[in-house]
Coordinates of C-alpha atoms in Angstrom, one line a residue:
M22 CA 21.5 147.7 124.0
R23 CA 21.6 144.9 121.4
S24 CA 24.2 142.3 121.7
P25 CA 27.0 142.4 119.1
F26 CA 26.1 138.8 118.3
N27 CA 22.6 139.8 117.3
R28 CA 24.1 142.4 115.0
L29 CA 26.0 139.6 113.3
G30 CA 22.7 137.9 112.6
L31 CA 23.0 135.1 115.2
S32 CA 20.0 133.9 117.1
R33 CA 19.1 135.1 120.6
L34 CA 20.4 131.9 122.0
S35 CA 23.9 132.9 121.0
K36 CA 27.5 132.1 121.9
V37 CA 27.2 134.3 125.0
D38 CA 24.6 131.9 126.4
H39 CA 26.7 129.0 125.4
I40 CA 29.8 130.5 127.1
G41 CA 27.7 131.2 130.2
L42 CA 26.8 127.5 130.3
I43 CA 30.4 126.4 130.0
L44 CA 31.4 128.7 132.8
A45 CA 28.6 127.6 135.0
A46 CA 29.1 123.8 134.5
P47 CA 31.8 122.9 132.0
E48 CA 31.1 119.2 132.2
T49 CA 27.5 119.7 131.0
A50 CA 28.4 121.9 128.0
P51 CA 27.5 120.3 124.7
I52 CA 30.4 119.7 122.4
R53 CA 29.9 121.9 119.4
Q54 CA 31.6 122.3 116.0
P55 CA 33.5 125.6 115.5
D56 CA 31.3 128.3 114.2
P57 CA 32.4 129.6 110.7
I58 CA 31.2 133.1 111.6
F59 CA 33.5 133.3 114.6
E60 CA 36.4 131.9 112.6
S61 CA 35.9 134.5 109.9
L62 CA 35.7 137.2 112.7
E63 CA 39.0 135.9 114.2
Q64 CA 40.6 136.2 110.7
I65 CA 39.3 139.7 110.3
L66 CA 40.6 140.7 113.7
R67 CA 44.0 139.1 113.0
Q68 CA 44.2 141.0 109.6
R69 CA 43.3 144.3 111.3
A70 CA 45.9 143.7 114.0
S71 CA 48.5 143.1 111.3
Q72 CA 47.6 146.2 109.4
P73 CA 48.9 149.7 110.4
R74 CA 46.5 151.6 112.6
R75 CA 44.1 153.9 110.7
S76 CA 44.0 157.5 111.5
T77 CA 41.1 159.0 113.3
N78 CA 39.2 161.9 111.9
K79 CA 40.7 164.1 114.6
E80 CA 44.2 163.1 113.6
V81 CA 43.5 163.7 109.9
A82 CA 42.0 167.1 110.7
E83 CA 45.0 168.0 112.7
R84 CA 47.4 167.1 109.9
V85 CA 45.3 169.1 107.4
M86 CA 45.2 172.1 109.7
A87 CA 49.0 171.8 110.2
R88 CA 49.5 171.9 106.5
F89 CA 47.3 174.9 106.2
R90 CA 49.2 176.7 109.0
D91 CA 52.5 175.9 107.3
A92 CA 51.2 177.2 104.0
I93 CA 50.0 180.4 105.6
A94 CA 53.3 180.9 107.4
R95 CA 55.2 180.4 104.2
E96 CA 52.9 182.9 102.4
D97 CA 53.4 185.4 105.2
A98 CA 57.1 185.0 105.0
R99 CA 57.1 185.5 101.3
E100 CA 54.9 188.6 101.7
A101 CA 57.2 190.0 104.4
T102 CA 60.3 189.5 102.1
R103 CA 58.4 191.2 99.2
K104 CA 57.4 194.1 101.4
A105 CA 61.0 194.5 102.7
E106 CA 62.4 194.4 99.1
R107 CA 59.8 197.0 98.0
E108 CA 60.6 199.3 100.9
E109 CA 64.4 198.9 100.2
R110 CA 63.8 199.8 96.5
L111 CA 61.6 202.8 97.4
H112 CA 64.3 204.0 99.8
Y113 CA 66.9 203.6 97.0
L114 CA 64.7 205.5 94.5
R115 CA 64.3 208.4 97.0
T116 CA 67.9 208.7 98.1
A117 CA 70.1 207.7 95.0
P118 CA 71.4 210.5 92.7
L119 CA 68.8 211.3 90.0
D120 CA 71.4 211.1 87.2
E121 CA 72.3 207.5 88.3
L122 CA 68.6 206.5 88.4
L123 CA 67.8 208.0 85.0
A124 CA 70.9 206.3 83.5
A125 CA 69.7 202.9 84.8
A126 CA 66.0 203.4 83.9
R127 CA 65.0 201.4 80.8
R128 CA 61.3 201.0 80.9
K129 CA 58.4 203.4 81.4
R130 CA 57.6 201.6 84.6
D131 CA 61.1 202.5 86.0
F132 CA 60.5 206.2 85.2
L133 CA 57.1 206.1 86.9
D134 CA 58.5 204.5 90.0
I135 CA 61.2 207.1 90.2
A136 CA 58.7 209.9 89.8
R137 CA 56.3 208.5 92.4
A138 CA 59.0 207.8 94.9
R139 CA 60.3 211.4 94.7
G140 CA 56.8 212.9 94.7
L141 CA 57.0 214.1 91.1
P142 CA 54.0 214.1 88.7
D143 CA 53.6 211.3 86.2
A144 CA 54.1 213.8 83.4
W145 CA 57.7 214.1 84.5
A146 CA 58.2 210.4 84.0
H147 CA 56.6 210.6 80.5
H148 CA 58.9 213.4 79.5
R149 CA 62.0 211.6 80.8
M150 CA 60.9 208.5 78.8
L151 CA 60.5 210.6 75.7
D152 CA 63.9 212.1 76.2
L153 CA 65.4 208.6 76.4
L154 CA 63.6 207.6 73.2
T155 CA 64.7 210.7 71.3
A156 CA 68.3 210.1 72.5
K157 CA 68.2 206.5 71.2
Q158 CA 66.8 207.7 67.9
R159 CA 69.6 210.2 67.5
R160 CA 72.2 207.5 68.3
I161 CA 70.6 205.2 65.7
R162 CA 70.4 208.0 63.0
G163 CA 73.9 209.3 63.8
A164 CA 75.6 205.9 63.7

């Protein structure tokens, strides 16, 4: 394995050897000027220590997956409420008095929903819609 000092571009006779000499015989160690590379490394290390810790890839992936899980759960909840409302509406269309439903129906879609919920053919819905239109026309002409 290469020394980290070699990766920094220092010679093979690096600070490690110099430190080893100091530890072996401190009185014989040559007095050296501070190395600018090591000063800049200390600065970088101090800056990194003062900055907030960066997230690892695993933590980022966990956060993203948590967001996906939350979004899926919200979508499932929305779908469940939509399904419950649809079931409730179908139950109402099946059980409510037909006169009440026809009085409340305004659009062709409403008539089709009533017909399908009660098992009636689509033609029934078309005729009821035409009846509503003719009644409106009579009201307009008569008024």
